[in-house]
């Protein structure tokens, strides 16, 4: 008995050693002639529920950094600086994001932090960046109703994704809407905006339901959809993560499909998610994004080609990856324009900076958001999108104009006033 | 009337998933008193088995056979999860019988290991692991026997495991240089398990629309229940299991091999988790986190049903299923449209999936206050700890 347990202990030790060694292998092999370094923080969930999505975003950021370094880094005061990423793991846990952000700013003295995915993680980091007057670059489409001096939003504001999508649905697909979302801040806020928008434009919300994150039982929602719109209608899906798979599998089984007159529009399903859910469940449903892998421009093809070369042939690019990739370039351009990596100078220089991103030429607006291209696509058999409508470049609106509480408010960080983040127009 | 049938069917559909998921746990927790936090991960192994079987069917076998892959996956998942459970019992749980708190922590650790295993397993990793384990087992066979009868033998054992472990690491990292061996099999991403076409549609029976996947799960649950019940009530080993459950010492005295009985019970419970894993691929996502989505519900069902009785598990699962459907879909409003304003507001408030879950949990807590041992408490002598 004693012998076996000791052997077992030995086995466990050996296994643990092997795991550590495997984890430690690998390293960077960059070299070249640089006059100095500038540290930047990369703070995404590399473990936990969100790791699936956030890994890609972090990879896109690292790719942009590598590309910039390969071209000689950024030039400040005639000196070539190498960008050195400092990676931290937010672990899908919102307080951890705040903690790691503090560490990156105080201990590593990074010039800027690229990070976050869920709105919950951004809301957790916001007070840290405001208190330390530092700068966070956030790459994901979100619910708006926020305009911080210390955050730069490279994803879509609602008027660059949700609103044009709803307009398009109203014009082409029907007036009865059913809203389904995960139970947290983004879907609830996005649905509040949509309800107001539909009220203003002659649509009708016939039902609304929320699934807790990770829940996989959709039967009650399906029953409600069938009661509310037995003959078909529009379903807007703001579910996030695993619940999407359950949602689409069970909807298909229950006959709530495009073939039966249901138009389903999702705001969190990009190429990456389609591969995980299975294109056969999603074929014929819609999505609104600022970038699709199928976007037929030289910059887009180049981006996808490089991404696949770096991370594997089976990988796909998506809107969040593109937004993450371009924000690194926007930061580098702003730093060169400011001739400094100091976050306050970069913040001033950032407004008006342009970059030829994979989606097209994007420009930073005074409200710390980006003017972005709005696209509506339909999922095809191969898991890619067919672009149905290109609404061109749309200027971002941070404070929503449909919601009565924020109607008439705007945000402009070029204004020299204490309430530049939110003031009456 | 239509509404009644609809409610019954959907309640049954939700309940049957719960029954299937909780059945293995009911066997392990109910009969052996082992709190197995890795139950969800054993389900996950079943789901990954389905994925592998699906891919083999896609890649190797003729297309005409694809629709039956799920029927092949069922027994295979039982075997894979069952063997994983057996290994778990032999290495970890056996040493912790009668210490529920340690068992809970140890199995939780095992669940994390299993999750990370499917995330990072690659050919290099697997080959290294197999080489290390096989070499470690073989070392005593190929070294002089006298070495293994000395006072320093335990040190030798530990040392040999460290050496073989290092050999495994070296092999894994050398192979890892090659791209072919370095690719993770599943990676941390969710994987795509596609139901065969005959399980994707739905059938209209009268006024009720019945998705085929749901019907399949209900049928599977019934079959699994009948088999488990037959096994426990009628077969020789089943009777031994029940005897050990009721009085371990006496069973031991009467010549029942209790260690084998424990191993067998655990194997069956784990195998059932694997079968449940196959079933849930029809409904939800398959990824390393799959287990976590079900484990809480499973324990809820077993605790509500009463430890040690399958009937309790079934009744509890169906009760929870119907209740969460009725509350979550808001069908009470349809039955009684003219209900008073206040009550109407309350019901509408709870008529979303997440609020329904809150209400169901609250009701279970209240119920357990009144009957702490659940619906069907174990009568007679208590299971010894």
Coordinates of C-alpha atoms in Angstrom, one line a residue, chain A:
Chain A
X1 CA 0.0 0.0 0.0
X2 CA 2.7 2.4 1.1
X3 CA 4.8 1.5 -1.9
X4 CA 2.1 2.1 -4.4
X5 CA 1.2 5.5 -3.0
X6 CA 4.8 6.6 -3.1
X7 CA 5.1 5.4 -6.7
X8 CA 2.0 7.3 -7.4
X9 CA 3.5 10.4 -5.8
X10 CA 6.5 9.9 -8.0
X11 CA 4.4 9.6 -11.1
X12 CA 2.5 12.7 -10.2
X13 CA 5.7 14.6 -9.6
X14 CA 7.1 13.5 -13.0
X15 CA 3.9 14.5 -14.7
X16 CA 3.9 17.9 -13.0
X17 CA 7.5 18.4 -14.1
X18 CA 6.7 17.5 -17.6
X19 CA 3.8 19.9 -17.8
X20 CA 5.9 22.7 -16.5
X21 CA 8.6 22.0 -19.0
X22 CA 6.2 21.9 -21.9
X23 CA 4.7 25.1 -20.7
X24 CA 8.1 26.8 -20.6
X25 CA 9.2 25.8 -24.0
X26 CA 9.1 28.4 -26.8
X27 CA 10.3 32.0 -26.8
X28 CA 10.8 34.9 -29.1
X29 CA 13.6 35.1 -31.6
X30 CA 13.2 38.7 -32.8
X31 CA 16.4 40.7 -33.3
X32 CA 17.4 43.7 -35.4
X33 CA 18.8 47.1 -34.9
X34 CA 16.7 49.2 -32.5
X35 CA 17.7 52.2 -30.4
X36 CA 15.4 51.3 -27.6
X37 CA 12.2 49.6 -26.5
X38 CA 8.7 50.5 -25.6
X39 CA 6.6 48.2 -23.5
X40 CA 2.9 47.7 -24.3
X41 CA 0.4 45.6 -22.3
X42 CA -1.7 42.8 -23.7
X43 CA -4.5 41.8 -21.4
X44 CA -6.9 39.2 -22.6
X45 CA -8.4 36.0 -21.1
X46 CA -6.0 33.3 -22.1
X47 CA -7.8 30.8 -19.9
X48 CA -11.4 30.2 -18.8
X49 CA -14.7 30.5 -20.8
X50 CA -13.7 33.5 -22.8
X51 CA -10.3 32.1 -23.9
X52 CA -11.8 30.7 -27.0
X53 CA -12.6 34.1 -28.4
X54 CA -10.0 36.3 -26.7
X55 CA -7.0 34.1 -27.8
X56 CA -7.6 35.2 -31.4
X57 CA -7.8 38.8 -30.5
X58 CA -4.5 38.6 -28.6
X59 CA -2.9 36.8 -31.5
X60 CA -4.0 39.5 -33.9
X61 CA -2.5 42.1 -31.7
X62 CA 0.8 40.2 -31.4
X63 CA 0.8 39.8 -35.2
X64 CA 0.5 43.6 -35.7
X65 CA 3.3 44.2 -33.2
X66 CA 5.5 41.7 -35.0
X67 CA 4.8 43.4 -38.3
X68 CA 5.5 46.8 -37.0
X69 CA 8.8 45.6 -35.5
X70 CA 9.7 43.9 -38.7
X71 CA 9.4 47.2 -40.5
X72 CA 11.7 48.8 -37.9
X73 CA 9.4 49.5 -35.0
X74 CA 8.2 53.0 -34.3
X75 CA 10.3 56.1 -34.7
X76 CA 10.2 58.6 -31.9
X77 CA 12.7 61.6 -31.9
X78 CA 14.6 59.9 -34.7
X79 CA 15.1 56.8 -32.6
X80 CA 13.8 53.4 -33.6
X81 CA 11.9 51.8 -30.8
X82 CA 11.0 48.1 -30.7
X83 CA 7.5 47.3 -29.4
X84 CA 7.8 44.7 -26.6
X85 CA 4.5 43.2 -25.6
X86 CA 3.9 42.3 -21.9
X87 CA 1.2 39.6 -21.8
X88 CA -1.1 39.1 -18.9
X89 CA -4.0 36.7 -18.5
X90 CA -7.4 38.1 -17.4
X91 CA -8.6 34.5 -16.9
X92 CA -12.2 35.3 -17.8
X93 CA -12.6 36.8 -14.3
X94 CA -13.5 40.5 -14.2
X95 CA -11.7 41.6 -11.0
X96 CA -8.6 39.9 -12.3
X97 CA -8.7 42.2 -15.3
X98 CA -8.6 45.2 -12.9
X99 CA -5.8 43.7 -10.9
X100 CA -3.7 42.9 -13.9
X101 CA -4.3 46.3 -15.4
X102 CA -2.9 47.9 -12.3
X103 CA 0.1 45.6 -12.4
X104 CA 0.8 46.4 -16.1
X105 CA 0.6 50.2 -15.4
X106 CA 2.5 50.3 -12.0
X107 CA 5.0 47.5 -12.3
X108 CA 5.7 47.1 -16.0
X109 CA 5.2 50.8 -16.8
X110 CA 3.7 50.0 -20.1
X111 CA 2.9 52.8 -22.5
X112 CA -0.6 51.5 -23.3
X113 CA -2.8 48.5 -22.7
X114 CA -4.6 46.6 -25.4
X115 CA -7.2 44.4 -23.8
X116 CA -10.7 43.2 -22.8
X117 CA -13.5 41.5 -24.6
X118 CA -16.7 41.4 -22.5
X119 CA -18.2 44.7 -21.4
X120 CA -18.0 43.4 -17.9
X121 CA -14.2 43.2 -18.1
X122 CA -14.1 46.7 -19.6
X123 CA -16.3 48.1 -16.9
X124 CA -14.0 46.5 -14.3
X125 CA -10.9 48.1 -15.8
X126 CA -12.4 51.5 -16.5
X127 CA -12.0 52.8 -12.9
X128 CA -8.3 51.7 -12.9
X129 CA -7.5 53.5 -16.1
X130 CA -9.4 56.7 -15.1
X131 CA -7.8 56.8 -11.6
X132 CA -4.3 56.3 -13.0
X133 CA -5.1 58.5 -16.1
X134 CA -3.7 55.8 -18.3
X135 CA -4.9 54.5 -21.7
X136 CA -6.8 51.3 -22.7
X137 CA -7.4 50.2 -26.2
X138 CA -10.6 48.0 -26.4
X139 CA -11.2 46.1 -29.6
X140 CA -14.8 44.7 -29.4
X141 CA -18.2 45.8 -30.6
X142 CA -20.1 46.9 -27.5
X143 CA -23.3 48.5 -26.3
X144 CA -22.2 52.2 -26.3
X145 CA -23.5 54.6 -23.7
X146 CA -19.9 55.1 -22.6
X147 CA -17.2 57.6 -23.6
X148 CA -14.2 57.6 -21.4
X149 CA -11.2 59.9 -21.8
X150 CA -9.0 56.9 -20.9
X151 CA -10.5 54.3 -23.3
X152 CA -10.2 54.0 -27.0
X153 CA -12.9 51.9 -28.6
X154 CA -11.9 50.3 -31.9
X155 CA -14.9 48.0 -32.2
X156 CA -18.3 49.1 -33.4
X157 CA -20.6 51.4 -31.4
X158 CA -24.3 50.4 -31.7
X159 CA -24.9 52.8 -34.6
X160 CA -22.2 50.9 -36.5
X161 CA -23.6 47.4 -36.0
X162 CA -26.9 46.9 -34.2
X163 CA -28.8 50.0 -35.5
X164 CA -28.0 49.5 -39.2
X165 CA -28.8 45.8 -38.9
X166 CA -32.2 46.6 -37.4
X167 CA -32.9 49.1 -40.1
X168 CA -32.0 46.6 -42.7
X169 CA -34.2 43.9 -41.1
X170 CA -37.1 46.4 -40.9
X171 CA -36.8 47.2 -44.6
X172 CA -36.3 43.7 -45.9
X173 CA -37.5 41.1 -43.4
X174 CA -40.5 42.2 -41.3
X175 CA -41.8 44.3 -38.4
X176 CA -42.2 41.7 -35.6
X177 CA -39.0 41.3 -33.6
X178 CA -38.1 38.7 -30.9
X179 CA -35.0 39.6 -28.9
X180 CA -32.8 36.9 -27.3
X181 CA -29.7 37.5 -25.4
X182 CA -27.3 36.4 -22.7
X183 CA -28.0 37.8 -19.2
X184 CA -25.5 40.5 -18.7
X185 CA -24.8 44.1 -19.5
X186 CA -24.2 44.1 -23.3
X187 CA -27.3 42.2 -24.5
X188 CA -29.6 44.1 -22.0
X189 CA -28.3 47.5 -23.0
X190 CA -28.3 46.6 -26.7
X191 CA -31.9 45.4 -26.5
X192 CA -32.9 48.6 -24.7
X193 CA -31.6 50.6 -27.6
X194 CA -33.3 48.3 -30.1
X195 CA -36.6 48.6 -28.4
X196 CA -36.5 52.4 -28.6
X197 CA -35.3 52.2 -32.2
X198 CA -38.1 49.8 -33.2
X199 CA -40.7 52.0 -31.4
X200 CA -39.4 55.0 -33.4
X201 CA -39.4 53.2 -36.8
X202 CA -42.7 51.2 -36.8
X203 CA -41.4 47.9 -35.6
X204 CA -42.7 45.9 -32.7
X205 CA -41.0 43.8 -30.0
X206 CA -43.2 40.7 -29.6
X207 CA -41.0 39.1 -27.0
X208 CA -37.7 39.2 -25.2
X209 CA -35.7 36.6 -23.2
X210 CA -32.4 36.2 -21.5
X211 CA -30.3 33.0 -20.9
X212 CA -27.7 32.9 -18.1
X213 CA -24.2 32.6 -19.6
X214 CA -23.4 29.0 -20.2
X215 CA -27.1 27.8 -20.0
X216 CA -28.0 25.3 -22.7
X217 CA -31.7 24.7 -22.2
X218 CA -33.6 26.7 -24.9
X219 CA -37.0 25.0 -24.9
X220 CA -38.9 27.7 -23.0
X221 CA -37.6 30.4 -25.4
X222 CA -38.5 28.3 -28.5
X223 CA -42.0 27.9 -27.0
X224 CA -42.3 31.7 -26.6
X225 CA -41.1 32.4 -30.1
X226 CA -43.7 30.0 -31.5
X227 CA -46.4 31.6 -29.5
X228 CA -45.4 35.1 -30.4
X229 CA -44.7 34.6 -34.1
X230 CA -46.2 31.3 -35.3
X231 CA -45.8 32.2 -39.0
X232 CA -42.2 33.6 -38.9
X233 CA -40.6 36.9 -38.0
X234 CA -37.3 38.4 -37.1
X235 CA -35.2 37.1 -34.2
X236 CA -32.3 39.2 -33.0
X237 CA -29.7 37.2 -31.2
X238 CA -27.2 38.8 -28.8
X239 CA -26.2 35.5 -27.0
X240 CA -22.6 35.2 -26.2
X241 CA -20.4 32.1 -25.9
X242 CA -21.6 28.5 -25.5
X243 CA -25.3 29.3 -25.4
X244 CA -25.2 30.1 -29.1
X245 CA -24.5 26.5 -30.0
X246 CA -27.4 25.2 -27.9
X247 CA -29.6 28.0 -29.3
X248 CA -29.0 27.2 -33.0
X249 CA -29.1 23.4 -32.6
X250 CA -32.4 23.4 -30.8
X251 CA -33.9 26.1 -33.0
X252 CA -33.1 24.0 -36.0
X253 CA -34.6 20.9 -34.4
X254 CA -37.8 22.9 -33.6
X255 CA -38.2 24.2 -37.1
X256 CA -37.4 27.8 -36.4
X257 CA -35.2 28.2 -39.5
X258 CA -34.8 30.6 -42.4
X259 CA -36.7 28.1 -44.6
X260 CA -39.8 28.5 -42.4
X261 CA -39.8 32.3 -42.5
X262 CA -37.6 33.2 -39.6
X263 CA -34.9 35.7 -40.2
X264 CA -32.2 35.4 -37.5
X265 CA -29.7 38.2 -37.0
X266 CA -26.8 37.6 -34.6
X267 CA -24.4 40.2 -33.2
X268 CA -21.8 37.9 -31.7
X269 CA -21.3 35.3 -34.4
X270 CA -18.3 35.8 -36.5
X271 CA -16.3 33.3 -38.7
X272 CA -14.6 31.9 -35.6
X273 CA -17.9 31.0 -33.9
X274 CA -19.4 29.6 -37.1
X275 CA -16.6 27.0 -37.3
X276 CA -17.3 26.0 -33.7
X277 CA -21.1 25.8 -34.0
X278 CA -21.2 24.2 -37.4
X279 CA -22.2 26.1 -40.6
X280 CA -25.1 23.7 -41.3
X281 CA -26.9 25.1 -38.2
X282 CA -26.2 28.7 -39.2
X283 CA -26.6 28.7 -43.0
X284 CA -29.0 31.4 -44.1
X285 CA -28.8 33.4 -40.9
X286 CA -27.5 37.0 -40.9
X287 CA -24.8 38.9 -39.1
X288 CA -23.7 42.6 -39.1
X289 CA -20.0 43.4 -38.7
X290 CA -17.4 45.8 -39.9
X291 CA -15.2 43.2 -41.4
X292 CA -15.7 39.8 -43.0
X293 CA -13.0 37.4 -44.1
X294 CA -14.8 37.3 -47.4
X295 CA -14.5 41.0 -47.9
X296 CA -12.9 41.3 -51.3
X297 CA -10.2 43.9 -51.0
X298 CA -6.4 43.6 -51.3
X299 CA -5.9 44.7 -47.7
X300 CA -8.4 42.1 -46.4
X301 CA -6.8 39.3 -48.4
X302 CA -3.4 40.3 -47.2
X303 CA -4.5 40.3 -43.6
X304 CA -6.1 36.8 -43.9
X305 CA -3.1 35.4 -45.7
X306 CA -0.6 36.7 -43.1
X307 CA -2.8 35.5 -40.2
X308 CA -3.1 32.0 -41.7
X309 CA 0.6 31.9 -42.4
X310 CA 1.4 32.8 -38.8
X311 CA -1.2 30.7 -36.9
X312 CA -2.2 27.9 -39.2
X313 CA -4.2 27.2 -42.4
X314 CA -7.4 26.2 -40.7
X315 CA -7.7 29.5 -38.8
X316 CA -10.1 32.2 -39.9
X317 CA -10.0 36.0 -39.5
X318 CA -13.0 37.8 -38.1
X319 CA -14.2 41.3 -37.1
X320 CA -12.8 41.3 -33.5
X321 CA -9.4 40.1 -34.8
X322 CA -9.4 42.8 -37.4
X323 CA -10.3 45.5 -34.9
X324 CA -7.6 44.3 -32.5
X325 CA -5.1 44.3 -35.3
X326 CA -5.8 47.8 -36.6
X327 CA -5.9 49.4 -33.1
X328 CA -2.2 48.5 -32.6
X329 CA -1.4 50.3 -35.9
X330 CA -3.5 53.2 -34.9
X331 CA -1.6 53.5 -31.6
X332 CA 1.8 53.3 -33.4
X333 CA 0.7 55.9 -35.9
X334 CA -0.5 58.2 -33.1
X335 CA 2.7 57.7 -31.2
X336 CA 4.8 58.7 -34.2
X337 CA 2.6 61.7 -34.8
X338 CA 2.9 62.8 -31.2
X339 CA 6.6 62.0 -31.3
X340 CA 6.2 60.5 -27.9
X341 CA 4.8 57.3 -26.3
X342 CA 3.5 59.3 -23.3
X343 CA -0.1 58.3 -23.0
X344 CA -1.4 61.9 -22.7
X345 CA 0.3 63.1 -25.8
X346 CA -0.7 59.9 -27.8
X347 CA -4.3 60.6 -26.7
X348 CA -4.3 64.0 -28.2
X349 CA -2.5 62.9 -31.4
X350 CA -4.8 59.9 -31.8
X351 CA -7.8 61.9 -32.9
X352 CA -7.8 62.2 -36.7
X353 CA -5.2 59.4 -37.3
X354 CA -6.0 57.2 -40.2
X355 CA -4.9 53.7 -41.2
X356 CA -5.5 51.5 -44.2
X357 CA -7.1 48.6 -42.2
X358 CA -8.3 45.4 -43.8
X359 CA -11.9 46.8 -43.8
X360 CA -10.8 50.0 -45.5
X361 CA -9.5 53.3 -44.4
X362 CA -10.5 53.9 -40.8
X363 CA -10.2 57.2 -39.0
X364 CA -10.3 58.0 -35.3
X365 CA -13.0 60.4 -34.3
X366 CA -13.0 62.9 -31.5
X367 CA -15.2 60.6 -29.3
X368 CA -12.4 58.0 -29.1
X369 CA -14.3 55.7 -31.5
X370 CA -13.5 54.8 -35.1
X371 CA -15.3 55.6 -38.3
X372 CA -16.0 52.1 -39.6
X373 CA -17.5 50.3 -42.5
X374 CA -20.8 48.6 -41.9
X375 CA -21.5 45.3 -43.6
X376 CA -24.4 42.9 -43.5
X377 CA -23.7 39.3 -44.4
X378 CA -25.4 35.9 -44.7
X379 CA -23.8 32.7 -43.6
X380 CA -22.9 30.3 -46.4
X381 CA -22.4 26.6 -46.4
X382 CA -18.6 26.9 -46.1
X383 CA -18.9 29.0 -42.9
X384 CA -18.0 32.3 -44.7
X385 CA -20.3 35.3 -45.2
X386 CA -21.8 36.5 -48.4
X387 CA -22.0 40.3 -48.1
X388 CA -25.5 41.4 -48.8
X389 CA -25.1 45.0 -48.1
X390 CA -22.3 47.4 -47.7
X391 CA -23.5 50.6 -46.0
X392 CA -20.1 52.2 -46.4
X393 CA -18.3 54.1 -43.6
X394 CA -20.4 55.3 -40.7
X395 CA -19.4 57.8 -38.0
X396 CA -19.6 56.4 -34.5
X397 CA -22.2 57.7 -32.0
X398 CA -21.3 56.9 -28.4
X399 CA -24.4 58.3 -26.6
X400 CA -27.4 56.7 -28.2
X401 CA -29.9 59.0 -29.8
X402 CA -32.9 56.6 -29.6
X403 CA -32.7 56.2 -25.8
X404 CA -34.5 59.1 -24.1
X405 CA -31.9 59.4 -21.3
X406 CA -29.0 60.0 -23.6
X407 CA -30.8 61.7 -26.5
X408 CA -29.1 64.9 -27.5
X409 CA -25.8 64.1 -25.7
X410 CA -22.5 63.8 -27.4
X411 CA -18.8 63.3 -26.6
X412 CA -15.8 65.2 -28.0
X413 CA -12.4 64.9 -26.4
X414 CA -11.0 67.8 -28.5
X415 CA -13.3 70.2 -26.6
X416 CA -11.7 71.9 -23.7
X417 CA -14.5 71.5 -21.1
X418 CA -14.8 69.4 -18.0
X419 CA -17.8 67.4 -19.3
X420 CA -16.3 66.7 -22.8
X421 CA -17.2 63.0 -22.3
X422 CA -21.0 63.7 -22.2
X423 CA -22.6 67.0 -22.8
X424 CA -25.7 68.3 -24.4
X425 CA -25.3 69.2 -28.1

